[in-house]
Amino acid sequence: MSRTRTTVAAAVSALALLGAAGCGGDDGGATAGSGSTGGVELVSDGVITTCTHLPYEPFQFQEGDEVVGFDVDVVDEIAADLGVEQEIVNIPFETIQSGEALNAGQCDVAAAGMTITDVREENMDFSTPYFDATQALLVPADSGISSAEDLDGLQLAVQSGTTGADYAAENIPGAELVTFEDLGLLLTAVQTGQVDAGINDNGVLLDFVADNPELAVTTEFDTGEQYGIGVRTGNTALLDQVDATLDRIREDGTYDEIYTEWFGSTPGASSSPSPSASAS
C-alpha cells in the first residue's frame, strides 16, 4: 500500500507548552492560529498534529527522516477524511497520558499505542478501541524464565508511565523494578543483560524478538487491554470524526490491510499479533 510517511517534528519544551496553553481560548478550544475543517478545529491549519512517543515499533518509529508504523497509518486515514496532512510530534509519554499536551494545544490527537484506562479517561476523551493488547514478558531465550514467579529476586525492566509498569508493581512483587523512559532503552537493557527481563505490550515485544532470536517472549499476562486515540476532553467534533474514520476503515477493509502490513496477519488470525517484515 502507498501511504503518507510523515516527518517527525521536534519536541516542544515545557516552557513552550505553557505558552501554548496560555494562548488558548477560555473555553479550552483550539489555540490561536488554528484552522477549522468541516467544523473540526485543528491546532494548525491544514494538518492534524499527532503527539506520540518514539520508539514504539511497529506502532510508531523512526525510519530515516520519517516516522512510520501502524498508528501512523491509522491516523493518516483520519487525516485523509479531514482533507489534511498528518504531522507528528515526539514527546515524553507522561506528557501524553496526562493530557497535558492536548490541553496545551500541542497536538490534536494522541496516538501512542496507548491503553484506555480509567485514570487516562479523566485526562482526555478516547476514541472507540482500535487495537487489542496484553502484557508480555521479554527474557533471554536461554534464561529459563517463563512466569512471574521465576522473577523473584530478579531485575525486571518497565517503561515509565505504562500499564506494564502498573501491572508489574501490582502483580509481580518479587521482582526489583527498574524503570526506563522509553521502549528502546528497555529493550537494550534486556538485550545487553543490564536487567534479567522486561515487561511491555505483546505487540512490540513480539515484533522485537522476530529480529532478535537471542531473546524470547515466554509468557503473556491476560490484561485485556485496548488502545484508543486520545483527544482533548470535550473536543466532540474531532472525536466524532476519529470514530467515524475507525468505523469506515473497519467496514471497507482498510484496517485489515494496515494490520496485515505491520503484523503479518489479519486481526483474530492468531492469539497474538505476529510481526511483519514491514516492521523491521
C-alpha atoms as an extended CHARMM CRD file, in Angstrom:
* protein
*
       280  EXT
         1         1  MET       CA              0.0000000000        0.0000000000        0.0000000000  PROA      1               0.0000000000
         2         2  SER       CA              1.1170000000        3.5430000000       -0.6730000000  PROA      2               0.0000000000
         3         3  ARG       CA              0.7870000000        5.6200000000        2.4810000000  PROA      3               0.0000000000
         4         4  THR       CA              1.8620000000        9.0240000000        3.6630000000  PROA      4               0.0000000000
         5         5  ARG       CA              5.1850000000        8.8200000000        5.5010000000  PROA      5               0.0000000000
         6         6  THR       CA              5.2320000000       11.6520000000        7.9820000000  PROA      6               0.0000000000
         7         7  THR       CA              8.2610000000       13.6370000000        9.0750000000  PROA      7               0.0000000000
         8         8  VAL       CA              8.5930000000       13.9790000000       12.8310000000  PROA      8               0.0000000000
         9         9  ALA       CA              8.5810000000       17.4230000000       14.4240000000  PROA      9               0.0000000000
        10        10  ALA       CA             10.9120000000       18.3600000000       17.2480000000  PROA      10              0.0000000000
        11        11  ALA       CA              9.5980000000       18.0370000000       20.7850000000  PROA      11              0.0000000000
        12        12  VAL       CA              8.4140000000       21.2640000000       22.3850000000  PROA      12              0.0000000000
        13        13  SER       CA              9.9530000000       22.3790000000       25.6590000000  PROA      13              0.0000000000
        14        14  ALA       CA              7.9590000000       22.6460000000       28.8640000000  PROA      14              0.0000000000
        15        15  LEU       CA              8.1190000000       26.4370000000       28.5860000000  PROA      15              0.0000000000
        16        16  ALA       CA              6.6710000000       26.3470000000       25.0960000000  PROA      16              0.0000000000
        17        17  LEU       CA              3.9180000000       24.0700000000       26.3360000000  PROA      17              0.0000000000
        18        18  LEU       CA              2.9390000000       26.5920000000       28.9610000000  PROA      18              0.0000000000
        19        19  GLY       CA              2.9930000000       29.3420000000       26.3680000000  PROA      19              0.0000000000
        20        20  ALA       CA              0.7310000000       27.3280000000       24.0880000000  PROA      20              0.0000000000
        21        21  ALA       CA             -1.6790000000       26.7690000000       26.9400000000  PROA      21              0.0000000000
        22        22  GLY       CA             -1.7630000000       30.5000000000       27.5960000000  PROA      22              0.0000000000
        23        23  CYS       CA             -2.7730000000       31.4000000000       24.0450000000  PROA      23              0.0000000000
        24        24  GLY       CA             -5.8260000000       29.1330000000       24.0130000000  PROA      24              0.0000000000
        25        25  GLY       CA             -9.3420000000       30.4420000000       24.4650000000  PROA      25              0.0000000000
        26        26  ASP       CA            -11.0750000000       30.4030000000       27.8060000000  PROA      26              0.0000000000
        27        27  ASP       CA            -13.2680000000       27.5260000000       26.6250000000  PROA      27              0.0000000000
        28        28  GLY       CA            -10.2510000000       25.2270000000       26.1590000000  PROA      28              0.0000000000
        29        29  GLY       CA            -10.7140000000       25.2260000000       22.3770000000  PROA      29              0.0000000000
        30        30  ALA       CA             -8.1100000000       25.3570000000       19.6280000000  PROA      30              0.0000000000
        31        31  THR       CA             -5.1320000000       27.6480000000       20.0840000000  PROA      31              0.0000000000
        32        32  ALA       CA             -4.6100000000       30.9140000000       18.2560000000  PROA      32              0.0000000000
        33        33  GLY       CA             -3.8290000000       30.4610000000       14.5740000000  PROA      33              0.0000000000
        34        34  SER       CA             -5.7150000000       27.1860000000       14.3460000000  PROA      34              0.0000000000
        35        35  GLY       CA             -7.7990000000       26.0900000000       11.4010000000  PROA      35              0.0000000000
        36        36  SER       CA            -11.2410000000       24.5920000000       11.0210000000  PROA      36              0.0000000000
        37        37  THR       CA            -12.0210000000       21.6790000000        8.7070000000  PROA      37              0.0000000000
        38        38  GLY       CA            -15.6740000000       20.7840000000        8.3440000000  PROA      38              0.0000000000
        39        39  GLY       CA            -16.4080000000       22.0230000000       11.8550000000  PROA      39              0.0000000000
        40        40  VAL       CA            -13.3870000000       20.2180000000       13.3400000000  PROA      40              0.0000000000
        41        41  GLU       CA            -10.9610000000       22.6370000000       14.9990000000  PROA      41              0.0000000000
        42        42  LEU       CA             -7.2710000000       21.8270000000       14.4900000000  PROA      42              0.0000000000
        43        43  VAL       CA             -4.3200000000       23.4700000000       16.2270000000  PROA      43              0.0000000000
        44        44  SER       CA             -2.6610000000       24.2120000000       12.8560000000  PROA      44              0.0000000000
        45        45  ASP       CA             -4.2990000000       24.9480000000        9.5440000000  PROA      45              0.0000000000
        46        46  GLY       CA             -4.1440000000       22.1250000000        7.0110000000  PROA      46              0.0000000000
        47        47  VAL       CA             -2.6900000000       19.4580000000        9.3110000000  PROA      47              0.0000000000
        48        48  ILE       CA             -3.7520000000       17.1220000000       12.0680000000  PROA      48              0.0000000000
        49        49  THR       CA             -0.9960000000       17.1060000000       14.6740000000  PROA      49              0.0000000000
        50        50  THR       CA             -0.3200000000       13.8180000000       16.4660000000  PROA      50              0.0000000000
        51        51  CYS       CA              1.5350000000       13.5120000000       19.7570000000  PROA      51              0.0000000000
        52        52  THR       CA              3.3950000000       10.2410000000       20.1820000000  PROA      52              0.0000000000
        53        53  HSD       CA              6.4540000000        8.8060000000       21.9230000000  PROA      53              0.0000000000
        54        54  LEU       CA              9.2270000000        7.1000000000       19.9780000000  PROA      54              0.0000000000
        55        55  PRO       CA             10.2420000000        4.4060000000       19.5400000000  PROA      55              0.0000000000
        56        56  TYR       CA              7.3070000000        2.0210000000       19.8580000000  PROA      56              0.0000000000
        57        57  GLU       CA              7.7770000000       -0.2980000000       16.9060000000  PROA      57              0.0000000000
        58        58  PRO       CA              5.7130000000       -1.2950000000       14.9690000000  PROA      58              0.0000000000
        59        59  PHE       CA              3.1650000000        1.3130000000       16.1000000000  PROA      59              0.0000000000
        60        60  GLN       CA              5.3980000000        4.3320000000       15.5640000000  PROA      60              0.0000000000
        61        61  PHE       CA              9.1370000000        4.5110000000       14.9740000000  PROA      61              0.0000000000
        62        62  GLN       CA             11.7600000000        6.4300000000       13.0460000000  PROA      62              0.0000000000
        63        63  GLU       CA             12.7580000000        5.1380000000        9.6030000000  PROA      63              0.0000000000
        64        64  GLY       CA             15.2950000000        7.5250000000        8.1080000000  PROA      64              0.0000000000
        65        65  ASP       CA             13.8360000000       11.0210000000        8.4420000000  PROA      65              0.0000000000
        66        66  GLU       CA             10.2640000000        9.7480000000        8.6090000000  PROA      66              0.0000000000
        67        67  VAL       CA              8.0190000000        8.2730000000       11.2810000000  PROA      67              0.0000000000
        68        68  VAL       CA              6.1680000000        5.1570000000       10.1690000000  PROA      68              0.0000000000
        69        69  GLY       CA              4.0620000000        2.4480000000       11.7640000000  PROA      69              0.0000000000
        70        70  PHE       CA              0.6180000000        1.0720000000       12.4640000000  PROA      70              0.0000000000
        71        71  ASP       CA             -0.6270000000        4.0930000000       14.4170000000  PROA      71              0.0000000000
        72        72  VAL       CA              0.8020000000        6.4300000000       11.7750000000  PROA      72              0.0000000000
        73        73  ASP       CA             -1.1760000000        4.6770000000        9.0450000000  PROA      73              0.0000000000
        74        74  VAL       CA             -4.3920000000        4.7470000000       11.0880000000  PROA      74              0.0000000000
        75        75  VAL       CA             -4.1130000000        8.4890000000       11.7430000000  PROA      75              0.0000000000
        76        76  ASP       CA             -3.2570000000        9.0350000000        8.0580000000  PROA      76              0.0000000000
        77        77  GLU       CA             -6.7600000000        7.7190000000        7.3340000000  PROA      77              0.0000000000
        78        78  ILE       CA             -8.2540000000       10.2570000000        9.7490000000  PROA      78              0.0000000000
        79        79  ALA       CA             -6.2170000000       12.9810000000        8.0490000000  PROA      79              0.0000000000
        80        80  ALA       CA             -7.4350000000       11.8460000000        4.6160000000  PROA      80              0.0000000000
        81        81  ASP       CA            -11.0660000000       12.0170000000        5.7240000000  PROA      81              0.0000000000
        82        82  LEU       CA            -10.4600000000       15.5560000000        7.0000000000  PROA      82              0.0000000000
        83        83  GLY       CA             -8.6110000000       16.5420000000        3.8140000000  PROA      83              0.0000000000
        84        84  VAL       CA             -5.4090000000       17.4340000000        5.6860000000  PROA      84              0.0000000000
        85        85  GLU       CA             -1.9010000000       16.0280000000        6.2310000000  PROA      85              0.0000000000
        86        86  GLN       CA             -0.5480000000       14.4670000000        9.4160000000  PROA      86              0.0000000000
        87        87  GLU       CA              2.3170000000       15.9570000000       11.4060000000  PROA      87              0.0000000000
        88        88  ILE       CA              3.8780000000       14.0350000000       14.2910000000  PROA      88              0.0000000000
        89        89  VAL       CA              5.3730000000       15.4660000000       17.4770000000  PROA      89              0.0000000000
        90        90  ASN       CA              7.6200000000       13.2210000000       19.5820000000  PROA      90              0.0000000000
        91        91  ILE       CA              7.2780000000       13.9930000000       23.3000000000  PROA      91              0.0000000000
        92        92  PRO       CA              7.5810000000       12.1310000000       26.6300000000  PROA      92              0.0000000000
        93        93  PHE       CA              4.8260000000        9.5750000000       27.1860000000  PROA      93              0.0000000000
        94        94  GLU       CA              3.9190000000       11.0490000000       30.5660000000  PROA      94              0.0000000000
        95        95  THR       CA              3.0700000000       14.3540000000       28.8530000000  PROA      95              0.0000000000
        96        96  ILE       CA              0.7460000000       12.4380000000       26.5320000000  PROA      96              0.0000000000
        97        97  GLN       CA             -1.0780000000       10.2400000000       29.0420000000  PROA      97              0.0000000000
        98        98  SER       CA             -1.5500000000       13.1170000000       31.4780000000  PROA      98              0.0000000000
        99        99  GLY       CA             -3.4770000000       15.0550000000       28.8130000000  PROA      99              0.0000000000
       100       100  GLU       CA             -1.0720000000       17.9900000000       29.2140000000  PROA      100             0.0000000000
       101       101  ALA       CA             -0.0380000000       18.0810000000       25.5410000000  PROA      101             0.0000000000
       102       102  LEU       CA             -3.6460000000       18.0350000000       24.3240000000  PROA      102             0.0000000000
       103       103  ASN       CA             -4.7640000000       20.6820000000       26.8050000000  PROA      103             0.0000000000
       104       104  ALA       CA             -1.8260000000       22.9160000000       25.8790000000  PROA      104             0.0000000000
       105       105  GLY       CA             -2.7130000000       22.7780000000       22.1870000000  PROA      105             0.0000000000
       106       106  GLN       CA              0.4840000000       20.9920000000       21.2560000000  PROA      106             0.0000000000
       107       107  CYS       CA             -1.4460000000       18.3870000000       19.2900000000  PROA      107             0.0000000000
       108       108  ASP       CA             -4.9150000000       17.4120000000       18.1140000000  PROA      108             0.0000000000
       109       109  VAL       CA             -4.7360000000       13.6840000000       18.8010000000  PROA      109             0.0000000000
       110       110  ALA       CA             -2.6180000000       11.3490000000       20.8890000000  PROA      110             0.0000000000
       111       111  ALA       CA             -1.7490000000        8.0680000000       19.1620000000  PROA      111             0.0000000000
       112       112  ALA       CA              0.9620000000        6.2310000000       21.0360000000  PROA      112             0.0000000000
       113       113  GLY       CA             -0.0870000000        2.6100000000       21.4530000000  PROA      113             0.0000000000
       114       114  MET       CA             -1.9720000000        3.9130000000       24.4820000000  PROA      114             0.0000000000
       115       115  THR       CA             -4.2400000000        1.6880000000       26.5440000000  PROA      115             0.0000000000
       116       116  ILE       CA             -7.5840000000        3.1470000000       27.5820000000  PROA      116             0.0000000000
       117       117  THR       CA             -7.6800000000        3.2980000000       31.3920000000  PROA      117             0.0000000000
       118       118  ASP       CA             -9.9730000000        4.9480000000       33.9320000000  PROA      118             0.0000000000
       119       119  VAL       CA             -7.1990000000        7.3020000000       35.0360000000  PROA      119             0.0000000000
       120       120  ARG       CA             -6.3840000000        8.3790000000       31.4880000000  PROA      120             0.0000000000
       121       121  GLU       CA            -10.0710000000        8.8940000000       30.7170000000  PROA      121             0.0000000000
       122       122  GLU       CA            -10.0220000000       11.5790000000       33.4050000000  PROA      122             0.0000000000
       123       123  ASN       CA             -7.3230000000       13.3700000000       31.3940000000  PROA      123             0.0000000000
       124       124  MET       CA             -8.7210000000       13.0940000000       27.8470000000  PROA      124             0.0000000000
       125       125  ASP       CA            -11.5160000000       11.6390000000       25.7270000000  PROA      125             0.0000000000
       126       126  PHE       CA            -10.8130000000        8.3700000000       23.9060000000  PROA      126             0.0000000000
       127       127  SER       CA            -11.9790000000        7.0050000000       20.5990000000  PROA      127             0.0000000000
       128       128  THR       CA            -13.5800000000        3.6190000000       20.3230000000  PROA      128             0.0000000000
       129       129  PRO       CA            -10.8850000000        0.9490000000       20.8200000000  PROA      129             0.0000000000
       130       130  TYR       CA             -8.8280000000        0.2190000000       17.7140000000  PROA      130             0.0000000000
       131       131  PHE       CA             -6.3520000000       -2.4470000000       18.9220000000  PROA      131             0.0000000000
       132       132  ASP       CA             -6.3810000000       -5.3010000000       21.4530000000  PROA      132             0.0000000000
       133       133  ALA       CA             -3.2620000000       -5.8420000000       23.5400000000  PROA      133             0.0000000000
       134       134  THR       CA             -1.9430000000       -7.5290000000       26.6500000000  PROA      134             0.0000000000
       135       135  GLN       CA              1.2700000000       -7.5530000000       28.6480000000  PROA      135             0.0000000000
       136       136  ALA       CA              4.1370000000       -9.9230000000       27.8410000000  PROA      136             0.0000000000
       137       137  LEU       CA              7.4520000000      -10.9740000000       29.3480000000  PROA      137             0.0000000000
       138       138  LEU       CA             10.7200000000      -10.4990000000       27.4250000000  PROA      138             0.0000000000
       139       139  VAL       CA             13.7350000000      -12.5470000000       28.5180000000  PROA      139             0.0000000000
       140       140  PRO       CA             16.9550000000      -14.0100000000       27.1050000000  PROA      140             0.0000000000
       141       141  ALA       CA             15.9600000000      -17.1550000000       25.2260000000  PROA      141             0.0000000000
       142       142  ASP       CA             18.1700000000      -19.3650000000       27.3970000000  PROA      142             0.0000000000
       143       143  SER       CA             17.1810000000      -17.7880000000       30.7280000000  PROA      143             0.0000000000
       144       144  GLY       CA             14.6610000000      -20.3900000000       31.8750000000  PROA      144             0.0000000000
       145       145  ILE       CA             12.3380000000      -17.5660000000       32.9760000000  PROA      145             0.0000000000
       146       146  SER       CA              8.7820000000      -18.4080000000       31.9870000000  PROA      146             0.0000000000
       147       147  SER       CA              6.4950000000      -16.9810000000       34.6740000000  PROA      147             0.0000000000
       148       148  ALA       CA              6.0720000000      -14.1530000000       37.1470000000  PROA      148             0.0000000000
       149       149  GLU       CA              7.1800000000      -16.4860000000       39.9310000000  PROA      149             0.0000000000
       150       150  ASP       CA             10.5240000000      -17.0040000000       38.1930000000  PROA      150             0.0000000000
       151       151  LEU       CA             11.2410000000      -13.2900000000       38.6020000000  PROA      151             0.0000000000
       152       152  ASP       CA             11.5740000000      -13.4070000000       42.4020000000  PROA      152             0.0000000000
       153       153  GLY       CA             14.7890000000      -11.6070000000       43.3190000000  PROA      153             0.0000000000
       154       154  LEU       CA             15.4980000000      -10.6060000000       39.7050000000  PROA      154             0.0000000000
       155       155  GLN       CA             15.5110000000       -7.2160000000       37.9780000000  PROA      155             0.0000000000
       156       156  LEU       CA             12.5210000000       -6.5040000000       35.7330000000  PROA      156             0.0000000000
       157       157  ALA       CA             12.6030000000       -3.5830000000       33.2740000000  PROA      157             0.0000000000
       158       158  VAL       CA              9.4410000000       -1.4710000000       32.9750000000  PROA      158             0.0000000000
       159       159  GLN       CA              8.6560000000        1.6100000000       30.8990000000  PROA      159             0.0000000000
       160       160  SER       CA              7.7460000000        4.7680000000       32.7910000000  PROA      160             0.0000000000
       161       161  GLY       CA              4.0570000000        5.6590000000       32.8740000000  PROA      161             0.0000000000
       162       162  THR       CA              2.8270000000        2.4780000000       31.1990000000  PROA      162             0.0000000000
       163       163  THR       CA              0.2500000000       -0.1400000000       32.0930000000  PROA      163             0.0000000000
       164       164  GLY       CA              3.0770000000       -2.6720000000       32.0560000000  PROA      164             0.0000000000
       165       165  ALA       CA              4.7610000000       -0.8090000000       34.8960000000  PROA      165             0.0000000000
       166       166  ASP       CA              1.4610000000       -0.7220000000       36.7870000000  PROA      166             0.0000000000
       167       167  TYR       CA              0.8610000000       -4.4300000000       36.2150000000  PROA      167             0.0000000000
       168       168  ALA       CA              4.3430000000       -5.3600000000       37.4190000000  PROA      168             0.0000000000
       169       169  ALA       CA              4.0460000000       -3.2400000000       40.5600000000  PROA      169             0.0000000000
       170       170  GLU       CA              0.7180000000       -4.8540000000       41.4650000000  PROA      170             0.0000000000
       171       171  ASN       CA              1.2680000000       -8.4500000000       40.3520000000  PROA      171             0.0000000000
       172       172  ILE       CA              4.9990000000       -9.2310000000       40.3950000000  PROA      172             0.0000000000
       173       173  PRO       CA              6.0330000000       -8.1790000000       43.9120000000  PROA      173             0.0000000000
       174       174  GLY       CA              9.0780000000      -10.4480000000       43.9980000000  PROA      174             0.0000000000
       175       175  ALA       CA             10.8890000000       -8.5860000000       41.2240000000  PROA      175             0.0000000000
       176       176  GLU       CA             13.0380000000       -5.4850000000       41.5410000000  PROA      176             0.0000000000
       177       177  LEU       CA             11.5420000000       -2.9980000000       39.0760000000  PROA      177             0.0000000000
       178       178  VAL       CA             13.9660000000       -0.9240000000       37.0140000000  PROA      178             0.0000000000
       179       179  THR       CA             12.2960000000        1.9640000000       35.1830000000  PROA      179             0.0000000000
       180       180  PHE       CA             13.2770000000        3.1970000000       31.7130000000  PROA      180             0.0000000000
       181       181  GLU       CA             11.9980000000        6.2830000000       29.9030000000  PROA      181             0.0000000000
       182       182  ASP       CA             11.2040000000        4.5770000000       26.6060000000  PROA      182             0.0000000000
       183       183  LEU       CA             10.8210000000        1.1900000000       24.9710000000  PROA      183             0.0000000000
       184       184  GLY       CA             14.1500000000        1.3690000000       23.1470000000  PROA      184             0.0000000000
       185       185  LEU       CA             16.0720000000        1.7070000000       26.4020000000  PROA      185             0.0000000000
       186       186  LEU       CA             14.0700000000       -1.1380000000       27.9540000000  PROA      186             0.0000000000
       187       187  LEU       CA             14.8080000000       -3.4710000000       25.0360000000  PROA      187             0.0000000000
       188       188  THR       CA             18.5140000000       -2.6300000000       25.0980000000  PROA      188             0.0000000000
       189       189  ALA       CA             18.6690000000       -3.2950000000       28.8370000000  PROA      189             0.0000000000
       190       190  VAL       CA             17.2880000000       -6.8110000000       28.4160000000  PROA      190             0.0000000000
       191       191  GLN       CA             19.3890000000       -7.4780000000       25.3240000000  PROA      191             0.0000000000
       192       192  THR       CA             22.6540000000       -6.4380000000       26.9940000000  PROA      192             0.0000000000
       193       193  GLY       CA             21.9940000000       -8.1370000000       30.3260000000  PROA      193             0.0000000000
       194       194  GLN       CA             21.5840000000       -4.9500000000       32.3590000000  PROA      194             0.0000000000
       195       195  VAL       CA             18.3560000000       -6.4990000000       33.6760000000  PROA      195             0.0000000000
       196       196  ASP       CA             17.0110000000      -10.0460000000       33.7610000000  PROA      196             0.0000000000
       197       197  ALA       CA             13.7090000000       -9.4270000000       31.9670000000  PROA      197             0.0000000000
       198       198  GLY       CA             11.3200000000       -6.7760000000       30.6930000000  PROA      198             0.0000000000
       199       199  ILE       CA              7.5640000000       -6.3090000000       30.5560000000  PROA      199             0.0000000000
       200       200  ASN       CA              5.6320000000       -4.3640000000       27.9100000000  PROA      200             0.0000000000
       201       201  ASP       CA              2.7980000000       -4.7620000000       25.4190000000  PROA      201             0.0000000000
       202       202  ASN       CA              2.8700000000       -8.0140000000       23.4790000000  PROA      202             0.0000000000
       203       203  GLY       CA              2.7810000000       -6.4280000000       20.0200000000  PROA      203             0.0000000000
       204       204  VAL       CA              6.0390000000       -4.5080000000       20.3930000000  PROA      204             0.0000000000
       205       205  LEU       CA              7.8730000000       -7.3430000000       22.1550000000  PROA      205             0.0000000000
       206       206  LEU       CA              6.8580000000       -9.9640000000       19.5920000000  PROA      206             0.0000000000
       207       207  ASP       CA              7.9880000000       -7.6090000000       16.8620000000  PROA      207             0.0000000000
       208       208  PHE       CA             11.3990000000       -7.2100000000       18.5090000000  PROA      208             0.0000000000
       209       209  VAL       CA             12.1100000000      -10.9010000000       19.1100000000  PROA      209             0.0000000000
       210       210  ALA       CA             11.3560000000      -11.6710000000       15.4510000000  PROA      210             0.0000000000
       211       211  ASP       CA             14.6270000000       -9.9000000000       14.5700000000  PROA      211             0.0000000000
       212       212  ASN       CA             16.4770000000      -10.8100000000       17.7780000000  PROA      212             0.0000000000
       213       213  PRO       CA             16.2600000000      -14.6020000000       18.3080000000  PROA      213             0.0000000000
       214       214  GLU       CA             18.5650000000      -14.4460000000       21.3290000000  PROA      214             0.0000000000
       215       215  LEU       CA             15.5160000000      -13.0830000000       23.1500000000  PROA      215             0.0000000000
       216       216  ALA       CA             12.0920000000      -14.6410000000       23.6540000000  PROA      216             0.0000000000
       217       217  VAL       CA              8.5910000000      -13.7850000000       24.8200000000  PROA      217             0.0000000000
       218       218  THR       CA              7.9190000000      -16.6260000000       27.2260000000  PROA      218             0.0000000000
       219       219  THR       CA              4.5360000000      -15.6880000000       28.6380000000  PROA      219             0.0000000000
       220       220  GLU       CA              1.6960000000      -13.2140000000       28.2190000000  PROA      220             0.0000000000
       221       221  PHE       CA             -0.4310000000      -11.8430000000       31.0340000000  PROA      221             0.0000000000
       222       222  ASP       CA             -4.1260000000      -11.5970000000       30.1780000000  PROA      222             0.0000000000
       223       223  THR       CA             -4.7760000000       -7.9400000000       30.9350000000  PROA      223             0.0000000000
       224       224  GLY       CA             -7.4760000000       -7.4070000000       28.2790000000  PROA      224             0.0000000000
       225       225  GLU       CA             -6.1680000000       -4.0010000000       27.2440000000  PROA      225             0.0000000000
       226       226  GLN       CA             -7.4030000000       -1.9260000000       24.3130000000  PROA      226             0.0000000000
       227       227  TYR       CA             -5.7230000000        1.0340000000       22.6390000000  PROA      227             0.0000000000
       228       228  GLY       CA             -7.5640000000        4.2740000000       21.9520000000  PROA      228             0.0000000000
       229       229  ILE       CA             -6.7880000000        7.5460000000       20.1890000000  PROA      229             0.0000000000
       230       230  GLY       CA             -6.9890000000       10.4580000000       22.6130000000  PROA      230             0.0000000000
       231       231  VAL       CA             -8.3720000000       13.9500000000       22.0470000000  PROA      231             0.0000000000
       232       232  ARG       CA             -8.7400000000       16.9170000000       24.3740000000  PROA      232             0.0000000000
       233       233  THR       CA            -11.6340000000       16.4800000000       26.7930000000  PROA      233             0.0000000000
       234       234  GLY       CA            -14.7720000000       17.9520000000       25.2670000000  PROA      234             0.0000000000
       235       235  ASN       CA            -13.4350000000       18.0640000000       21.6970000000  PROA      235             0.0000000000
       236       236  THR       CA            -16.5370000000       16.2500000000       20.4620000000  PROA      236             0.0000000000
       237       237  ALA       CA            -16.3150000000       17.2330000000       16.7930000000  PROA      237             0.0000000000
       238       238  LEU       CA            -12.8410000000       15.7550000000       16.3860000000  PROA      238             0.0000000000
       239       239  LEU       CA            -13.6940000000       12.6790000000       18.4540000000  PROA      239             0.0000000000
       240       240  ASP       CA            -16.7210000000       12.0200000000       16.2570000000  PROA      240             0.0000000000
       241       241  GLN       CA            -14.5290000000       12.2390000000       13.1480000000  PROA      241             0.0000000000
       242       242  VAL       CA            -11.9270000000        9.8670000000       14.6170000000  PROA      242             0.0000000000
       243       243  ASP       CA            -14.6530000000        7.3360000000       15.4370000000  PROA      243             0.0000000000
       244       244  ALA       CA            -16.2190000000        7.7410000000       12.0050000000  PROA      244             0.0000000000
       245       245  THR       CA            -12.8930000000        7.0110000000       10.3260000000  PROA      245             0.0000000000
       246       246  LEU       CA            -12.2930000000        3.9760000000       12.5350000000  PROA      246             0.0000000000
       247       247  ASP       CA            -15.7550000000        2.6970000000       11.5750000000  PROA      247             0.0000000000
       248       248  ARG       CA            -15.0320000000        3.2820000000        7.8900000000  PROA      248             0.0000000000
       249       249  ILE       CA            -11.6760000000        1.5210000000        7.7850000000  PROA      249             0.0000000000
       250       250  ARG       CA            -13.1120000000       -1.4730000000        9.6360000000  PROA      250             0.0000000000
       251       251  GLU       CA            -16.0030000000       -1.6980000000        7.1840000000  PROA      251             0.0000000000
       252       252  ASP       CA            -14.1000000000       -1.1550000000        3.9240000000  PROA      252             0.0000000000
       253       253  GLY       CA            -11.1890000000       -3.4740000000        4.7410000000  PROA      253             0.0000000000
       254       254  THR       CA             -8.5530000000       -0.7630000000        5.1470000000  PROA      254             0.0000000000
       255       255  TYR       CA             -7.9900000000       -1.6400000000        8.8050000000  PROA      255             0.0000000000
       256       256  ASP       CA             -7.2390000000       -5.2640000000        7.9210000000  PROA      256             0.0000000000
       257       257  GLU       CA             -4.7900000000       -4.1050000000        5.2310000000  PROA      257             0.0000000000
       258       258  ILE       CA             -2.9370000000       -1.8560000000        7.6790000000  PROA      258             0.0000000000
       259       259  TYR       CA             -2.9230000000       -4.5670000000       10.3500000000  PROA      259             0.0000000000
       260       260  THR       CA             -1.5650000000       -7.1710000000        7.9490000000  PROA      260             0.0000000000
       261       261  GLU       CA              1.1400000000       -4.7920000000        6.7310000000  PROA      261             0.0000000000
       262       262  TRP       CA              2.5440000000       -4.3580000000       10.2320000000  PROA      262             0.0000000000
       263       263  PHE       CA              1.6430000000       -7.6460000000       11.9580000000  PROA      263             0.0000000000
       264       264  GLY       CA              1.6620000000      -10.1900000000        9.1340000000  PROA      264             0.0000000000
       265       265  SER       CA             -1.8770000000      -11.4740000000        9.6480000000  PROA      265             0.0000000000
       266       266  THR       CA             -5.4310000000      -10.1990000000        9.8910000000  PROA      266             0.0000000000
       267       267  PRO       CA             -6.8910000000       -9.4180000000       13.3380000000  PROA      267             0.0000000000
       268       268  GLY       CA             -8.0300000000      -12.5730000000       15.1200000000  PROA      268             0.0000000000
       269       269  ALA       CA             -5.9660000000      -14.8700000000       12.8940000000  PROA      269             0.0000000000
       270       270  SER       CA             -3.8730000000      -15.7990000000       15.9440000000  PROA      270             0.0000000000
       271       271  SER       CA             -3.9840000000      -15.1570000000       19.6730000000  PROA      271             0.0000000000
       272       272  SER       CA             -1.2160000000      -12.5880000000       19.3630000000  PROA      272             0.0000000000
       273       273  PRO       CA             -0.0430000000      -10.2530000000       16.6210000000  PROA      273             0.0000000000
       274       274  SER       CA              2.7340000000      -11.7860000000       14.5420000000  PROA      274             0.0000000000
       275       275  PRO       CA              5.3120000000       -9.2990000000       13.3010000000  PROA      275             0.0000000000
       276       276  SER       CA              5.5400000000       -8.4140000000        9.6330000000  PROA      276             0.0000000000
       277       277  ALA       CA              8.6120000000       -7.8800000000        7.5120000000  PROA      277             0.0000000000
       278       278  SER       CA              7.4050000000       -4.2930000000        7.0710000000  PROA      278             0.0000000000
       279       279  ALA       CA              8.2220000000       -3.5990000000       10.7180000000  PROA      279             0.0000000000
       280       280  SER       CA             11.9240000000       -4.2870000000       10.6830000000  PROA      280             0.0000000000
